[in-house]
């Protein structure tokens, strides 16, 4: 198969042996793979794959089932699927634990479906399974124009939450409002804390979904309502910060920090099962949709990374073999 390999931070299209579907796995012929910031981190040597996972980049893909491993039920050759991966998506074939597969939702193009698994599973698992977001609550989504952020806006709005988000520039904030955000704050020109205070009449938000990390820690705690939950899923502004425990205690609030990639297969399967039950109906009725900025040929993976790195993407870029 053809795949993208990484050496000295250089992406190269090369030939690799075809993977095989082991026990409990399904082999997928890739129609498209999603490009994520985690791929840029892995390329730079900061986010190695879990033990036993492919060192080929790519945490999500969509395609057709090419073979089914021993013990797998519910999937047959030719099924159209979307896959949550621990690695291996930047290739023509990838082996996936069966529990990390989803059927392509009705009405969604097979290629575009590759924009869903990582973003939707990350958003749902952190907003709802970890953050406990419910209808009637208020959520702040940092980075609403990103792959996870744009999915989180749509899911939270579909749940009946009030959604506040941040994005860079008037065009991006406008698009976030089109996705369902009640308030979209331009973090380049506006005071996010003041905007949240105004939007919530001083109460604060019930959940913060944060990709910034240390640089936003103090402000995030300040923006929490009583009983609020801060869920950190990224460290774009650093890994180490100073925490005012008194401010956290006064709010009777909590902080959670999660990753998805390194979780055991059984935990990922549980997330995928919840997504299939709760989010896939939202996709099929149009409340949540894949947002694809551009489809890029697999051989041009370098250009896809440049688009993401330069902030030129709203939603997702896909690589197409």
Short mmCIF file of C-alpha atoms in Angstrom, two decimals:
data_model
loop_
_atom_site.label_atom_id
_atom_site.label_comp_id
_atom_site.label_asym_id
_atom_site.label_seq_id
_atom_site.Cartn_x
_atom_site.Cartn_y
_atom_site.Cartn_z
CA UNK A 1 0.00 0.00 0.00
CA UNK A 2 0.97 3.65 -0.33
CA UNK A 3 1.33 5.56 2.92
CA UNK A 4 2.89 8.74 4.29
CA UNK A 5 5.98 8.13 6.41
CA UNK A 6 7.76 10.64 8.61
CA UNK A 7 11.51 10.96 8.99
CA UNK A 8 13.26 14.03 10.40
CA UNK A 9 9.87 15.78 10.27
CA UNK A 10 9.66 15.22 6.50
CA UNK A 11 6.52 13.65 5.03
CA UNK A 12 7.17 11.14 2.24
CA UNK A 13 4.78 9.05 0.16
CA UNK A 14 6.17 5.53 0.12
CA UNK A 15 5.21 1.87 -0.22
CA UNK A 16 4.63 -0.15 2.95
CA UNK A 17 3.47 -3.74 3.48
CA UNK A 18 -0.30 -4.09 3.59
CA UNK A 19 -1.62 -4.43 7.16
CA UNK A 20 -3.77 -7.44 8.03
CA UNK A 21 -6.91 -7.69 10.11
CA UNK A 22 -5.95 -9.47 13.32
CA UNK A 23 -8.40 -11.04 15.77
CA UNK A 24 -11.09 -8.53 16.63
CA UNK A 25 -9.98 -6.17 13.86
CA UNK A 26 -11.34 -4.98 10.55
CA UNK A 27 -9.22 -3.97 7.55
CA UNK A 28 -10.46 -0.74 5.94
CA UNK A 29 -9.63 0.50 2.45
CA UNK A 30 -9.24 4.21 3.09
CA UNK A 31 -11.30 6.68 1.08
CA UNK A 32 -10.08 9.65 3.12
CA UNK A 33 -8.25 10.44 6.35
CA UNK A 34 -8.74 13.43 8.63
CA UNK A 35 -5.82 15.74 9.41
CA UNK A 36 -5.55 16.83 13.05
CA UNK A 37 -3.23 19.02 15.13
CA UNK A 38 -2.16 15.85 16.92
CA UNK A 39 -0.58 14.76 13.62
CA UNK A 40 1.55 17.91 13.60
CA UNK A 41 2.61 17.20 17.18
CA UNK A 42 3.52 13.60 16.36
CA UNK A 43 5.48 14.73 13.31
CA UNK A 44 7.46 17.10 15.56
CA UNK A 45 8.22 14.29 18.01
CA UNK A 46 5.90 15.48 20.79
CA UNK A 47 3.02 12.96 20.55
CA UNK A 48 4.27 9.40 19.98
CA UNK A 49 1.75 6.68 19.15
CA UNK A 50 0.64 4.30 21.91
CA UNK A 51 2.46 0.98 22.23
CA UNK A 52 1.48 -1.37 19.44
CA UNK A 53 -0.12 1.33 17.27
CA UNK A 54 1.01 2.17 13.74
CA UNK A 55 3.60 4.94 13.56
CA UNK A 56 1.93 6.19 10.37
CA UNK A 57 0.08 9.44 11.06
CA UNK A 58 -3.70 9.67 11.05
CA UNK A 59 -6.27 9.35 13.86
CA UNK A 60 -9.44 9.00 11.78
CA UNK A 61 -10.50 7.70 8.42
CA UNK A 62 -13.45 6.60 6.34
CA UNK A 63 -13.62 3.89 3.72
CA UNK A 64 -14.92 0.41 2.94
CA UNK A 65 -14.35 -2.84 4.79
CA UNK A 66 -11.75 -4.89 2.88
CA UNK A 67 -11.43 -7.85 5.28
CA UNK A 68 -12.76 -8.99 8.66
CA UNK A 69 -10.58 -10.58 11.33
CA UNK A 70 -11.30 -13.58 13.51
CA UNK A 71 -14.13 -13.11 16.00
CA UNK A 72 -15.58 -9.98 14.41
CA UNK A 73 -19.34 -9.80 13.96
CA UNK A 74 -21.56 -7.05 12.63
CA UNK A 75 -19.28 -5.97 9.78
CA UNK A 76 -18.91 -7.44 6.31
CA UNK A 77 -16.69 -6.77 3.29
CA UNK A 78 -17.97 -3.75 1.39
CA UNK A 79 -19.54 -1.93 4.36
CA UNK A 80 -18.93 1.82 4.36
CA UNK A 81 -17.42 2.85 7.69
CA UNK A 82 -15.83 5.70 9.63
CA UNK A 83 -13.01 4.74 11.97
CA UNK A 84 -11.44 6.15 15.13
CA UNK A 85 -7.74 5.24 14.98
CA UNK A 86 -4.70 5.18 17.23
CA UNK A 87 -2.66 5.78 14.05
CA UNK A 88 -2.31 4.64 10.46
CA UNK A 89 -4.87 6.80 8.65
CA UNK A 90 -2.47 8.39 6.13
CA UNK A 91 -2.47 5.24 4.01
CA UNK A 92 -4.51 3.22 1.55
CA UNK A 93 -5.30 0.50 4.11
CA UNK A 94 -5.61 0.51 7.90
CA UNK A 95 -6.45 -2.17 10.48
CA UNK A 96 -8.95 -1.04 13.13
CA UNK A 97 -10.38 -2.67 16.28
CA UNK A 98 -13.97 -3.47 15.38
CA UNK A 99 -15.31 -1.50 18.34
CA UNK A 100 -13.85 1.70 16.90
CA UNK A 101 -15.89 1.54 13.70
CA UNK A 102 -19.05 3.46 12.91
CA UNK A 103 -21.33 3.08 9.90
CA UNK A 104 -21.21 6.06 7.57
CA UNK A 105 -24.32 8.06 8.51
CA UNK A 106 -27.18 8.21 6.06
CA UNK A 107 -26.86 11.22 3.79
CA UNK A 108 -23.13 11.75 4.44
CA UNK A 109 -20.61 11.37 1.61
CA UNK A 110 -18.09 8.58 2.25
CA UNK A 111 -15.08 10.89 1.90
CA UNK A 112 -16.58 13.62 4.09
CA UNK A 113 -17.33 11.05 6.79
CA UNK A 114 -13.58 11.00 7.55
CA UNK A 115 -14.02 14.43 9.17
CA UNK A 116 -16.24 13.00 11.91
CA UNK A 117 -14.72 10.24 14.11
CA UNK A 118 -11.92 12.00 16.00
CA UNK A 119 -13.70 15.34 16.31
CA UNK A 120 -17.08 13.93 17.30
CA UNK A 121 -15.70 11.31 19.70
CA UNK A 122 -13.49 13.93 21.37
CA UNK A 123 -16.31 16.46 21.63
CA UNK A 124 -18.92 14.03 22.96
CA UNK A 125 -16.64 12.24 25.41
CA UNK A 126 -15.45 15.51 26.93
CA UNK A 127 -18.59 17.61 26.82
CA UNK A 128 -20.97 14.91 28.03
CA UNK A 129 -19.18 11.82 29.36
CA UNK A 130 -16.59 13.87 31.30
CA UNK A 131 -18.10 17.36 31.53
CA UNK A 132 -21.67 16.24 32.17
CA UNK A 133 -23.15 18.93 29.90
CA UNK A 134 -26.95 18.95 29.93
CA UNK A 135 -29.76 20.84 28.22
CA UNK A 136 -30.19 24.30 29.70
CA UNK A 137 -26.57 24.63 30.80
CA UNK A 138 -24.00 26.98 29.29
CA UNK A 139 -20.74 25.87 27.69
CA UNK A 140 -17.68 27.82 26.53
CA UNK A 141 -15.89 26.17 23.61
CA UNK A 142 -12.43 27.55 22.98
CA UNK A 143 -11.37 27.38 19.33
CA UNK A 144 -14.76 26.99 17.71
CA UNK A 145 -13.36 27.05 14.18
CA UNK A 146 -11.23 23.93 14.70
CA UNK A 147 -12.21 20.35 14.00
CA UNK A 148 -13.15 19.51 17.60
CA UNK A 149 -14.47 22.99 18.35
CA UNK A 150 -16.82 23.10 15.39
CA UNK A 151 -18.15 19.64 16.29
CA UNK A 152 -18.54 20.67 19.93
CA UNK A 153 -20.60 23.74 18.99
CA UNK A 154 -23.00 21.65 16.94
CA UNK A 155 -23.34 18.87 19.52
CA UNK A 156 -23.85 21.27 22.43
CA UNK A 157 -26.46 23.24 20.49
CA UNK A 158 -28.26 20.02 19.55
CA UNK A 159 -28.31 19.04 23.24
CA UNK A 160 -30.08 22.30 24.07
CA UNK A 161 -27.17 24.06 25.78
CA UNK A 162 -26.35 27.74 25.45
CA UNK A 163 -23.09 27.88 23.48
CA UNK A 164 -20.40 30.53 23.78
CA UNK A 165 -17.31 30.09 21.63
CA UNK A 166 -14.09 31.84 20.66
CA UNK A 167 -12.54 32.18 17.22
CA UNK A 168 -10.08 34.44 15.45
CA UNK A 169 -11.60 37.15 13.26
CA UNK A 170 -15.10 38.26 12.24
CA UNK A 171 -15.48 35.71 9.43
CA UNK A 172 -14.79 32.79 11.75
CA UNK A 173 -17.01 34.07 14.53
CA UNK A 174 -19.83 34.52 12.01
CA UNK A 175 -19.44 30.94 10.83
CA UNK A 176 -19.46 29.71 14.43
CA UNK A 177 -22.80 31.44 14.96
CA UNK A 178 -24.11 29.73 11.83
CA UNK A 179 -23.18 26.39 13.43
CA UNK A 180 -25.31 27.15 16.48
CA UNK A 181 -23.18 29.28 18.80
CA UNK A 182 -25.31 31.81 20.67
CA UNK A 183 -22.29 34.03 21.30
CA UNK A 184 -19.02 34.01 19.32
CA UNK A 185 -16.14 36.06 20.72
CA UNK A 186 -13.24 37.25 18.56
CA UNK A 187 -10.31 36.41 20.83
CA UNK A 188 -8.03 38.65 18.76
CA UNK A 189 -9.92 41.86 19.54
CA UNK A 190 -12.30 41.13 22.44
CA UNK A 191 -11.91 40.36 26.14
CA UNK A 192 -13.18 36.78 26.38
CA UNK A 193 -13.75 36.88 30.14
CA UNK A 194 -15.74 40.10 29.92
CA UNK A 195 -17.80 38.74 27.02
CA UNK A 196 -18.62 35.57 28.96
CA UNK A 197 -19.55 37.59 32.03
CA UNK A 198 -21.91 39.72 29.94
CA UNK A 199 -23.46 36.76 28.11
CA UNK A 200 -24.17 34.90 31.35
CA UNK A 201 -25.20 37.99 33.38
CA UNK A 202 -22.23 37.40 35.68
CA UNK A 203 -23.09 33.77 36.47
CA UNK A 204 -20.35 32.09 34.46
CA UNK A 205 -20.45 28.89 32.43
CA UNK A 206 -21.17 25.33 33.51
CA UNK A 207 -18.57 23.71 31.24
CA UNK A 208 -15.41 25.00 29.56
CA UNK A 209 -13.95 22.89 26.75
CA UNK A 210 -10.36 24.10 26.57
CA UNK A 211 -7.61 23.52 24.01
CA UNK A 212 -5.31 26.25 25.33
CA UNK A 213 -3.99 24.81 28.59
CA UNK A 214 -1.77 26.74 30.96
CA UNK A 215 -2.13 30.15 29.33
CA UNK A 216 -5.89 30.15 29.84
CA UNK A 217 -6.05 28.36 33.19
CA UNK A 218 -6.70 31.35 35.46
CA UNK A 219 -9.26 32.90 33.11
CA UNK A 220 -11.05 29.58 32.64
CA UNK A 221 -11.46 29.12 36.40
CA UNK A 222 -12.68 32.70 36.71
CA UNK A 223 -15.35 32.05 34.06
CA UNK A 224 -16.77 28.95 35.76
CA UNK A 225 -20.16 29.09 37.44
CA UNK A 226 -20.77 27.45 40.79
CA UNK A 227 -20.35 23.72 40.22
CA UNK A 228 -18.67 24.36 36.88
CA UNK A 229 -16.39 21.88 35.12
CA UNK A 230 -13.23 22.80 33.22
CA UNK A 231 -12.24 20.09 30.73
CA UNK A 232 -8.75 20.52 29.26
CA UNK A 233 -8.06 18.66 26.01
CA UNK A 234 -5.11 20.66 24.64
CA UNK A 235 -2.05 22.64 25.69
CA UNK A 236 -1.55 25.13 22.85
CA UNK A 237 -0.54 27.79 25.42
CA UNK A 238 1.58 25.57 27.62
CA UNK A 239 1.51 22.59 29.96
CA UNK A 240 2.33 24.18 33.32
CA UNK A 241 0.28 26.90 34.97
CA UNK A 242 -0.51 28.34 38.39
CA UNK A 243 -3.89 27.38 39.84
CA UNK A 244 -5.78 29.45 42.41
CA UNK A 245 -7.28 26.67 44.50
CA UNK A 246 -9.28 29.20 46.49
CA UNK A 247 -11.09 30.36 43.34
CA UNK A 248 -11.81 26.75 42.43
CA UNK A 249 -13.06 25.92 45.94
CA UNK A 250 -15.27 29.01 46.13
CA UNK A 251 -17.02 27.85 42.98
CA UNK A 252 -17.12 24.22 44.12
CA UNK A 253 -15.76 23.56 40.64
CA UNK A 254 -13.63 20.81 39.14
CA UNK A 255 -10.91 20.41 36.52
CA UNK A 256 -10.56 17.40 34.23
CA UNK A 257 -7.80 16.73 31.71
CA UNK A 258 -8.14 14.02 29.08
CA UNK A 259 -6.72 12.46 25.96
CA UNK A 260 -8.48 10.01 23.66
CA UNK A 261 -5.72 8.35 21.65
CA UNK A 262 -3.96 6.55 24.51
CA UNK A 263 -7.10 5.10 26.10
CA UNK A 264 -7.50 1.32 26.14
CA UNK A 265 -9.41 -0.21 23.24
CA UNK A 266 -12.38 -1.03 25.48
CA UNK A 267 -12.69 2.61 26.59
CA UNK A 268 -12.54 3.83 23.01
CA UNK A 269 -15.20 1.31 22.06
CA UNK A 270 -17.42 2.68 24.84
CA UNK A 271 -17.00 6.22 23.51
CA UNK A 272 -17.75 5.08 19.96
CA UNK A 273 -20.87 3.22 21.14
CA UNK A 274 -22.17 6.37 22.83
CA UNK A 275 -21.44 8.43 19.74
CA UNK A 276 -23.31 5.93 17.58
CA UNK A 277 -26.32 6.03 19.93
CA UNK A 278 -26.48 9.74 20.66
CA UNK A 279 -24.58 11.72 18.00
CA UNK A 280 -25.18 9.71 14.83
CA UNK A 281 -28.91 10.59 14.89
CA UNK A 282 -27.87 14.25 15.07
CA UNK A 283 -25.70 13.74 11.98
CA UNK A 284 -28.42 11.93 10.08
CA UNK A 285 -31.00 14.66 10.71
CA UNK A 286 -28.53 17.45 9.91
CA UNK A 287 -28.04 18.99 13.35
CA UNK A 288 -24.38 17.93 13.22
CA UNK A 289 -22.52 17.84 9.93
CA UNK A 290 -18.94 17.28 8.79
CA UNK A 291 -17.16 20.52 7.92
CA UNK A 292 -14.55 19.99 5.22
CA UNK A 293 -12.35 22.90 4.20
CA UNK A 294 -10.50 21.02 1.48
CA UNK A 295 -9.78 17.55 0.11
CA UNK A 296 -6.04 17.15 -0.52
CA UNK A 297 -4.38 14.24 -2.37
CA UNK A 298 -2.43 11.91 -0.06
CA UNK A 299 0.78 12.73 -1.93
CA UNK A 300 0.31 16.40 -0.90
CA UNK A 301 0.19 15.73 2.84
CA UNK A 302 2.78 18.47 3.35
CA UNK A 303 0.35 21.04 1.94
CA UNK A 304 -2.43 19.75 4.17
CA UNK A 305 -0.21 20.20 7.23
CA UNK A 306 0.73 23.71 6.11
CA UNK A 307 -2.94 24.67 5.82
CA UNK A 308 -3.60 23.49 9.37
CA UNK A 309 -0.42 24.99 10.79
CA UNK A 310 -1.07 28.39 9.17
CA UNK A 311 -4.60 28.66 10.56
CA UNK A 312 -6.21 28.51 7.13
CA UNK A 313 -8.71 25.79 8.00
CA UNK A 314 -12.26 26.00 9.31
CA UNK A 315 -13.28 22.50 10.34
CA UNK A 316 -11.20 19.78 8.69
CA UNK A 317 -8.76 19.07 5.88
CA UNK A 318 -8.97 15.56 4.44
CA UNK A 319 -6.30 13.48 2.71
CA UNK A 320 -7.58 11.38 -0.16
CA UNK A 321 -5.46 8.41 -1.41
#
